[in-house]
Short mmCIF file of C-alpha atoms in Angstrom, two decimals:
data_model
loop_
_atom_site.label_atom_id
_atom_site.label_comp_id
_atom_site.label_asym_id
_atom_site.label_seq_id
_atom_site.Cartn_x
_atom_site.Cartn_y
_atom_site.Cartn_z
CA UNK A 165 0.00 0.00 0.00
CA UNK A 166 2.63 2.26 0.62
CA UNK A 167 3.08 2.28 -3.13
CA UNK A 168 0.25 4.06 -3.63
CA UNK A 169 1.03 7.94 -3.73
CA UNK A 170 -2.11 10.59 -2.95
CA UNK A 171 -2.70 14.04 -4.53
CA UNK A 172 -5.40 16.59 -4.73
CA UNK A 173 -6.22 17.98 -8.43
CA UNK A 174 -8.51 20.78 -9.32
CA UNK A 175 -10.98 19.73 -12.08
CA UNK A 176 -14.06 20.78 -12.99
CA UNK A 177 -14.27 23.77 -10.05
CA UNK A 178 -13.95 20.74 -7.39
CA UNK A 179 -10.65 19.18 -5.54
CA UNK A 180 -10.71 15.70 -6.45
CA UNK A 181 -8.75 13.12 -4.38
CA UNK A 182 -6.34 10.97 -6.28
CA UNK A 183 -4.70 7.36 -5.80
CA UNK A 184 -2.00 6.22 -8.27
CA UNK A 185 0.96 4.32 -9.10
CA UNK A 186 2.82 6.01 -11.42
CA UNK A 187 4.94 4.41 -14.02
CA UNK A 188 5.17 4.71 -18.05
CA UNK A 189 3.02 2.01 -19.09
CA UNK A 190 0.02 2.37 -20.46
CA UNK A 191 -2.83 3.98 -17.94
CA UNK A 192 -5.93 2.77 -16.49
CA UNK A 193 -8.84 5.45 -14.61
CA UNK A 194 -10.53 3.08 -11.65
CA UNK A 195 -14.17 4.06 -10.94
CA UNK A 196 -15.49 2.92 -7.89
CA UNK A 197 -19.67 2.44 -6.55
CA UNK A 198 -21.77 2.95 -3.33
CA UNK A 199 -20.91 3.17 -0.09
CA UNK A 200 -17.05 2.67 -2.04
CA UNK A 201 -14.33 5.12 -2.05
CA UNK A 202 -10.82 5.03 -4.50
CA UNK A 203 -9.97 2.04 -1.81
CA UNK A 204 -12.35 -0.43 -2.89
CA UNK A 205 -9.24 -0.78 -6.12
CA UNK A 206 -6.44 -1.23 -3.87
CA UNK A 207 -5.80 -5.23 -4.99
CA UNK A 208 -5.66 -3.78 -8.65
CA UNK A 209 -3.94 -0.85 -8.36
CA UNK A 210 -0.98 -3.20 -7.21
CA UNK A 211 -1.92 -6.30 -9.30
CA UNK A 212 -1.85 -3.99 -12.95
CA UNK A 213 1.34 -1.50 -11.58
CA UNK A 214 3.12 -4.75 -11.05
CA UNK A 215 1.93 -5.47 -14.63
CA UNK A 216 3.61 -2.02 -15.70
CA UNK A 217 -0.06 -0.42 -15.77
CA UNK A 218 -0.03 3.05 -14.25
CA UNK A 219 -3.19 2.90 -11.97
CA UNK A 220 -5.45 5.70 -11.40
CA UNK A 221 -8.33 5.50 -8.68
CA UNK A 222 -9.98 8.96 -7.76
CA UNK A 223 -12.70 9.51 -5.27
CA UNK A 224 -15.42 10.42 -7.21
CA UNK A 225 -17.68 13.54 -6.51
CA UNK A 226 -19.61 13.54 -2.99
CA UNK A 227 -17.24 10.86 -1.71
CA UNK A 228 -14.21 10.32 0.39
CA UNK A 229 -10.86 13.56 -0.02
CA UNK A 230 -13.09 14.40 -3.00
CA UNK A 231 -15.54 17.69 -2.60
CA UNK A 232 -18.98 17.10 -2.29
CA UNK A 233 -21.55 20.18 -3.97
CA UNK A 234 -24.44 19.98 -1.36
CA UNK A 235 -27.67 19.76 -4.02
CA UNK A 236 -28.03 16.53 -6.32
CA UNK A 237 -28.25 18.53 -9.11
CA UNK A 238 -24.35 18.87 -8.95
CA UNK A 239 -24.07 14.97 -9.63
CA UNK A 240 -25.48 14.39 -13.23
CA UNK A 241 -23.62 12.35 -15.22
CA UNK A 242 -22.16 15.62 -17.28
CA UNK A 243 -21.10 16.98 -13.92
CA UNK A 244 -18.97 13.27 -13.32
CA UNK A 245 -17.60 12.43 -16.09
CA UNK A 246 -16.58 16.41 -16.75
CA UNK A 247 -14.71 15.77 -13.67
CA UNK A 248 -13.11 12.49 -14.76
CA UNK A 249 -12.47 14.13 -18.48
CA UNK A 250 -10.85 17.42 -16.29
CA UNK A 251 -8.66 14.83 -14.60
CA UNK A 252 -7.15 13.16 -17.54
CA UNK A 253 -6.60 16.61 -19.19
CA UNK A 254 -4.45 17.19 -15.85
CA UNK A 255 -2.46 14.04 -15.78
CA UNK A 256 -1.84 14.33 -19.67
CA UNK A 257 -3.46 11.63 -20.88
CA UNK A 258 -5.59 11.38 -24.03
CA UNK A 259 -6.75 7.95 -23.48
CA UNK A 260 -7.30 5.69 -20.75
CA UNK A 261 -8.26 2.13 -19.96
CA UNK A 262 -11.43 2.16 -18.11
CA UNK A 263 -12.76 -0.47 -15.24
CA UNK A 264 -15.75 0.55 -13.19
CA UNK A 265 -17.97 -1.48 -10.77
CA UNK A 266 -21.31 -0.62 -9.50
CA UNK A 267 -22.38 3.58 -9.70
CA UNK A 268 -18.49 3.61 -10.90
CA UNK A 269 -20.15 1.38 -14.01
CA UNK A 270 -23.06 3.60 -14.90
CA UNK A 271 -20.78 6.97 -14.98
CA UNK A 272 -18.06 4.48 -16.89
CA UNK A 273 -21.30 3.61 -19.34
CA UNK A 274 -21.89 7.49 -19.97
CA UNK A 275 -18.20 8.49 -20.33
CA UNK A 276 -18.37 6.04 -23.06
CA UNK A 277 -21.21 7.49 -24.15
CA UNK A 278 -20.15 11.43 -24.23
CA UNK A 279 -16.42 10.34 -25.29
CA UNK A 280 -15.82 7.68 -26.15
CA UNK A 281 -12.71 9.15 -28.22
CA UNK A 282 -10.52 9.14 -23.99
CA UNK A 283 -11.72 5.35 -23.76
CA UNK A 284 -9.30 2.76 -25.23
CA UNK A 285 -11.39 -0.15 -23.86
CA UNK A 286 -13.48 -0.88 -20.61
CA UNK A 287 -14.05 -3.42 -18.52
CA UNK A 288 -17.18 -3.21 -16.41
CA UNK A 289 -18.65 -4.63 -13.47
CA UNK A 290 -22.14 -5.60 -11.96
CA UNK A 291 -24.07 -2.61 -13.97
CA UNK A 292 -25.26 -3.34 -17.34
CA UNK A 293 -25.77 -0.38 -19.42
CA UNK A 294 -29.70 0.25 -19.51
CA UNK A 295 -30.51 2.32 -23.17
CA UNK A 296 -33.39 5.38 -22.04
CA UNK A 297 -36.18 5.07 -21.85
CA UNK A 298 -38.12 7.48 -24.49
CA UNK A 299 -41.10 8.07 -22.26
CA UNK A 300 -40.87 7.19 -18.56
CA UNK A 301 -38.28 8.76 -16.03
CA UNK A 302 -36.35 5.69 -14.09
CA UNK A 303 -37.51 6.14 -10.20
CA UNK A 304 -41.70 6.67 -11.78
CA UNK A 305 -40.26 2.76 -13.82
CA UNK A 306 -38.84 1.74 -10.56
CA UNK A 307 -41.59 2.24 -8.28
CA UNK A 308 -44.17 0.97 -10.79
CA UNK A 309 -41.88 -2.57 -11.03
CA UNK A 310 -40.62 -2.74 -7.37
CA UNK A 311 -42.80 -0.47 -5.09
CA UNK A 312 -41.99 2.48 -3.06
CA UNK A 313 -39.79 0.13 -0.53
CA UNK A 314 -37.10 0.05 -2.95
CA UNK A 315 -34.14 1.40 -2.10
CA UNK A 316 -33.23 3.58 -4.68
CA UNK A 317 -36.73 4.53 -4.33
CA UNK A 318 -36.11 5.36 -1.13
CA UNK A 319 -33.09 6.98 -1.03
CA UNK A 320 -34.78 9.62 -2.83
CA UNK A 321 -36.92 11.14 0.24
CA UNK A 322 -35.42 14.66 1.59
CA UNK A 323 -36.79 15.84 4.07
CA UNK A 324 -36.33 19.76 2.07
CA UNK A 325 -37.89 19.71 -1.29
CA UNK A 326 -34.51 21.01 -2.96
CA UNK A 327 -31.72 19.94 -0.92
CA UNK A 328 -30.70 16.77 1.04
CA UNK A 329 -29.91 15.33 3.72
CA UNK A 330 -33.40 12.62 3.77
CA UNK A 331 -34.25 9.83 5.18
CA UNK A 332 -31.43 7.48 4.02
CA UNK A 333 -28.69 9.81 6.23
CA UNK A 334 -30.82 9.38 9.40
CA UNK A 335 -31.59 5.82 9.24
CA UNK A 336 -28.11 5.40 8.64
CA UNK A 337 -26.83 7.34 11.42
CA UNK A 338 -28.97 5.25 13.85
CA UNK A 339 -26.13 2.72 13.76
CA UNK A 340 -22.29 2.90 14.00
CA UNK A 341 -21.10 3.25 10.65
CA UNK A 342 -18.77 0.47 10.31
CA UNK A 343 -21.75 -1.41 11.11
CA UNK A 344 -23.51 -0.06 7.92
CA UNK A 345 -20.68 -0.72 5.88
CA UNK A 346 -20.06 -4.38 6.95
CA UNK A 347 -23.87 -4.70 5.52
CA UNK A 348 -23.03 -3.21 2.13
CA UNK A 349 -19.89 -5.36 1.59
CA UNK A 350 -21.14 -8.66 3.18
CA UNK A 351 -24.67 -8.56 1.64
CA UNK A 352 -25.17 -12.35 -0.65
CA UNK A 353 -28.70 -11.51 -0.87
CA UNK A 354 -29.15 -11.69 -4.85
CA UNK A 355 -33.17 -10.73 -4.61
CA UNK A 356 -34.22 -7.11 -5.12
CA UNK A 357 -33.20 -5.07 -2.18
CA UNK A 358 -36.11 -3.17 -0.13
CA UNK A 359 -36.47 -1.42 3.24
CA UNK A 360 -39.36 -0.73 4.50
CA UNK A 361 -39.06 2.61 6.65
CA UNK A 362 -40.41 0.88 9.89
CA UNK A 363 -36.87 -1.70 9.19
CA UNK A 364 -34.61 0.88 8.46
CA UNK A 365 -31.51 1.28 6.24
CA UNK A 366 -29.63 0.94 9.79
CA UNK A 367 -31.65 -2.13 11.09
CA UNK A 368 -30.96 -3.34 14.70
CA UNK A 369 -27.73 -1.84 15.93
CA UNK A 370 -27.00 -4.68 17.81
CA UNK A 371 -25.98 -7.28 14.69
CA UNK A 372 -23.03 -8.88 15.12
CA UNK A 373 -21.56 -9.34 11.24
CA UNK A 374 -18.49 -11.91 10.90
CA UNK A 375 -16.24 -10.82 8.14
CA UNK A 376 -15.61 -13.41 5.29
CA UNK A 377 -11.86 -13.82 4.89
CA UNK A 378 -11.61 -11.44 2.13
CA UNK A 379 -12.44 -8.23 4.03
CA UNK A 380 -10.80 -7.05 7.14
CA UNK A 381 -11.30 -5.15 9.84
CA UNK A 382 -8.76 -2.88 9.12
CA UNK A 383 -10.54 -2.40 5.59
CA UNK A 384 -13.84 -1.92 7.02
CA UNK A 385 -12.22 0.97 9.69
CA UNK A 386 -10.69 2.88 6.32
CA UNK A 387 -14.58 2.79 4.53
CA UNK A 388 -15.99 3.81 8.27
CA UNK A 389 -13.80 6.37 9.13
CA UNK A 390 -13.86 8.14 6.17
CA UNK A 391 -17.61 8.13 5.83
CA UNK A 392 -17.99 9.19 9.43
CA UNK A 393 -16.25 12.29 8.56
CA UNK A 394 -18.42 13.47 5.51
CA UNK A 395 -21.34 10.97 5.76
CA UNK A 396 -22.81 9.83 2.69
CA UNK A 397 -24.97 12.05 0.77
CA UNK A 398 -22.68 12.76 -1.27
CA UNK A 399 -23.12 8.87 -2.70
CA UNK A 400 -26.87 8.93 -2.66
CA UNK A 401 -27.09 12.40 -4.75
CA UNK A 402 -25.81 9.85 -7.74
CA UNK A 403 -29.51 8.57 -7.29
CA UNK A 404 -31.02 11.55 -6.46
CA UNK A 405 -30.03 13.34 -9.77
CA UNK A 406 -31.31 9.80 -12.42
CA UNK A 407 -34.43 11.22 -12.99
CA UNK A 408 -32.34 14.85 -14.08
CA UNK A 409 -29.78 12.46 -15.71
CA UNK A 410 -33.03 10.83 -18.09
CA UNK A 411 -34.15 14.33 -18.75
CA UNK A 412 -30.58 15.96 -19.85
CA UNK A 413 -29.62 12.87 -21.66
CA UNK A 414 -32.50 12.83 -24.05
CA UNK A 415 -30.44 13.74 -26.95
CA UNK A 416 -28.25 10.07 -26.17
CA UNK A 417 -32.15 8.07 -26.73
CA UNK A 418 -30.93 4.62 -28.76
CA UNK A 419 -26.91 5.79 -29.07
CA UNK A 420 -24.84 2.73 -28.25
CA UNK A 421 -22.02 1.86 -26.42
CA UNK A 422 -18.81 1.95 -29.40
CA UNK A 423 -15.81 1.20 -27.06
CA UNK A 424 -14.24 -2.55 -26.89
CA UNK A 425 -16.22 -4.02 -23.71
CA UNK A 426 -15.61 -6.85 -21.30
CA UNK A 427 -18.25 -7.32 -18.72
CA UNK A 428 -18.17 -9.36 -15.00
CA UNK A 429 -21.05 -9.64 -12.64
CA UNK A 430 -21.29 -12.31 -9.57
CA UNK A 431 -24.79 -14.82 -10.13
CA UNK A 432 -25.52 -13.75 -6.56
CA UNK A 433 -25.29 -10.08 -7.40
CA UNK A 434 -28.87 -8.27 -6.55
CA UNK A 435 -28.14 -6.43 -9.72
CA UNK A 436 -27.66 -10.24 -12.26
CA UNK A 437 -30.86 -11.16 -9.92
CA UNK A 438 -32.93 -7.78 -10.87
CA UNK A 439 -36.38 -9.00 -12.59
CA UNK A 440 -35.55 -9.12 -16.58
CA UNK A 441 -31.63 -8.12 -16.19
CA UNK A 442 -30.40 -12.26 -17.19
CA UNK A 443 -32.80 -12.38 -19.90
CA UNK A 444 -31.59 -8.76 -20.90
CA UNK A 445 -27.87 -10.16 -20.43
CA UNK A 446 -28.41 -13.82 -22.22
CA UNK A 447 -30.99 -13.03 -24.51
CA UNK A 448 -28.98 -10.66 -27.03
CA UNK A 449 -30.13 -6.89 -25.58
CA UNK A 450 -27.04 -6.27 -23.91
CA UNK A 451 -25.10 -7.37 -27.32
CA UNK A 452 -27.56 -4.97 -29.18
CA UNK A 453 -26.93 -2.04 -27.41
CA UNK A 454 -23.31 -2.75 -26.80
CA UNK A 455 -22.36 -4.23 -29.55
CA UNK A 456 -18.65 -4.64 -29.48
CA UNK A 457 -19.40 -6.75 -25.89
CA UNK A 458 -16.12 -8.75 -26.52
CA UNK A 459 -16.08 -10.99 -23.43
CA UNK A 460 -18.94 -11.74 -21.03
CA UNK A 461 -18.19 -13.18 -17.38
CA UNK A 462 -20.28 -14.47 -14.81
CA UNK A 463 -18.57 -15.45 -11.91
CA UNK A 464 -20.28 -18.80 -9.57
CA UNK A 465 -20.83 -18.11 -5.77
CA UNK A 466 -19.92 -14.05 -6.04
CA UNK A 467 -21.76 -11.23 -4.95
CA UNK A 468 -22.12 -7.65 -5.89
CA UNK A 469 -18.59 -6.57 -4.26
CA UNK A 470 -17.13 -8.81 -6.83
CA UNK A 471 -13.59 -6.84 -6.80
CA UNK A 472 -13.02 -6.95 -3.20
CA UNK A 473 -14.24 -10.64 -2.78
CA UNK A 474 -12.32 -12.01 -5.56
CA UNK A 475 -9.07 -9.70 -6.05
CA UNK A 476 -7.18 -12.13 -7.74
CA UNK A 477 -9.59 -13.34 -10.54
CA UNK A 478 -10.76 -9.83 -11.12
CA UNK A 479 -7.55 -8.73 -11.53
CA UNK A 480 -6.37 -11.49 -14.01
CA UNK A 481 -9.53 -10.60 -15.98
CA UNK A 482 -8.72 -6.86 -16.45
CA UNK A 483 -5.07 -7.63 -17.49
CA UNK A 484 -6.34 -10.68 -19.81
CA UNK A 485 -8.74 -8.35 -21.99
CA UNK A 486 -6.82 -4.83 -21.64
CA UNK A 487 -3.32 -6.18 -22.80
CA UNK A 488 -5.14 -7.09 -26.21
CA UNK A 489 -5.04 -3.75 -27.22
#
C-alpha cells in the first residue's frame, strides 16, 4: 500500500482526491460504486502496476478527499464524467483504460457514451448499461416494477424539497457506521433489495456481522472512518439526480455503447438477480446495445462486491482483456 502515492487535483471547479501508481506504461482510470471510495481498487492498483499499468483511482464527486456540492443537481452524469475528463486533461493523458464497478459502471457507461474518443477499452462490473427510456423517467419505472420500498426509491426522500440530507442519512446514522458498511460489503442476498421505513436502512444496531476472509477489519475501519467524517450524501445524490440524468440525456435516446467491452457480474449479485436483467444479459439486448461486448463473465458463488471478494480473478480478468489492445 505504501506504493500508492495521494494528490489533490482541481478539475471541474472541485478538488478531487487521487490514488495512483505512477509508471510509463500504459494507464488505467478506476471508478469505484456505493458506499465505495478510490480504496475499494487497492488489490488492482498493485496487481496492474506490477503489470507495468499506471493505476489511477480517484474519489469520485460527494465521496471520500473528494468535494462534495451539497444539491443533487451537482451529480449528473455531465457533472462526473466532466470531472473524470478534467482529470485526464491534468495528468496528460488522451486515453485511458477504463474499469468501473457498481455507480463507478453507470458513470463508466456514460463516459463512453459522451467520449468515447478518452476510452481505449473498458471493462465493467455488476451494472449493465440500460438504453433510455423514451417516455418514462427511471424512479416513476422503478416504483411501478418494485414499489416504493425500494431502495433507490427510497433513497430519494429529503426531508427539504430542494436539498438533502433525507431519510437514508438518518436511518443510517442510527447505527455505527462500520456497522452499515459491513452490511453493504457482506450482503449475498441476490433478490431485489427493499427497506421498508419501519426496518430501516440501519436495522438493529445490535448485529453482530463476521467478516468473510476477504475483508478485514482494518478495511472496514478505512470505509468507516472516512464516511464518518463526511457521511454519505454525497453517494446517494448519484440517485437523487437519475431522474435529471433521463431528462438531460435525451439527446443520447438509442446511441450505443462503441468502445471494446468486457463485462463481470457475480450470479448472486442483486443487480444479475434484478427482474428481466439475465434475460436482458443472455438473450442478445445487452449485445444490441453494446455491440462490441467482446467478453462476457459471470462469476459462480460471487456477490455484488465482486472486486473486493475475488481480487485475484478480477484482476487477471482486467489484465487478460486490456493487454489485447
Amino acid at each position: 500500500m505504501e506504493k500508492i502515492q495521494h494528490s489533490n487535483i482541481r478539475v471541474n471547479g472541485i478538488n478531487m482526491h487521487v490514488a495512483q501508481i505512477s509508471n510509463s506504461g500504459p494507464p488505467i482510470l478506476f471508478l469505484h460504486g456505493f458506499p465505495e471510495l478510490w480504496y475499494t481498487w487497492r488489490h488492482q492498483m498493485l496487481h496492474l502496476s506490477a503489470a507495468g499499468y499506471r493505476t489511477i483511482a480517484p474519489d469520485l464527486r460527494g465521496y471520500g478527499g473528494t468535494d462534495a456540492p451539497t444539491s443533487a443537481a451537482e451529480y449528473t452524469v455531465f457533472h462526473i464524467v466532466g470531472d473524470l475528463v478534467c482529470l485526464l486533461d491534468a495528468l496528460g493523458l488522451d486515453q485511458v483504460f477504463l474499469v468501473a464497478h457498481d455507480w463507478g459502471a453507470s458513470i463508466a457507461w456514460n463516459f463512453c457514451l459522451l467520449r468515447p474518443d478518452r476510452i481505449k477499452a473498458l471493462v465493467n462490473m455488476s451494472v449493465v448499461f440500460s438504453p433510455r427510456n423514451p417516455v418514462r423517467k427511471p424512479i416513476e419505472s422503478m416504483r411501478k416494477m418494485f414499489g416504493n420500498d425500494y431502495y433507490i426509491c427510497r433513497f430519494q426522500i429529503c426531508f427539504s424539497a430542494t436539498l438533502p440530507p433525507g431519510e437514508a442519512e438518518e436511518e443510517f446514522a442510527r447505527v455505527d457506521t462500520a456497522l452499515v458498511i459491513k452490511k453493504f460489503l457482506t450482503s449475498r442476498k441476490p433478490g431485489l433489495l427493499c427497506v421498508p421505513k419501519e426496518v430501516g436502512f440501519g436495522g438493529n444496531p445490535n448485529t453482530k456481522i463476521t467478516l468473510p476472509s476477504w475483508l478485514s477489519e482494518e478495511d472496514v475501519d478505512y470505509f468507516a472512518n472516512t464516511f464518518k467524517r463526511t457521511g454519505f450524501t454525497g453517494g446517494l445524490n448519484y440517485y437523487r439526480a437519475m431522474d435529471l440524468n433521463w431528462e438531460l440525456t435525451a439527446a443520447w435516446t438509442g446511441e450505443q455503447i462503441k468502445v471494446p467491452v468486457k463485462f463481470m457480474v457475480g450470479d448472486l449479485d442483486l443487480t444479475y438477480n434484478t427482474p428481466g436483467v439475465k434475460d436482458y444479459i443472455h438473450k442478445g439486448g445487452f449485445k444490441k446495445h453494446v455491440p462490441f461486448l467482446q467478453e462476457l463473465v459471470i462469476m459462480e458463488g460471487v456477490a455484488h462486491f465482486i472486486n473486493q471478494e475475488k481480487p485475484q480473478e478480477v484482476s487477471e480478468h482486467i489484465h487478460d482483456f486490456i493487454k489485447k489492445f
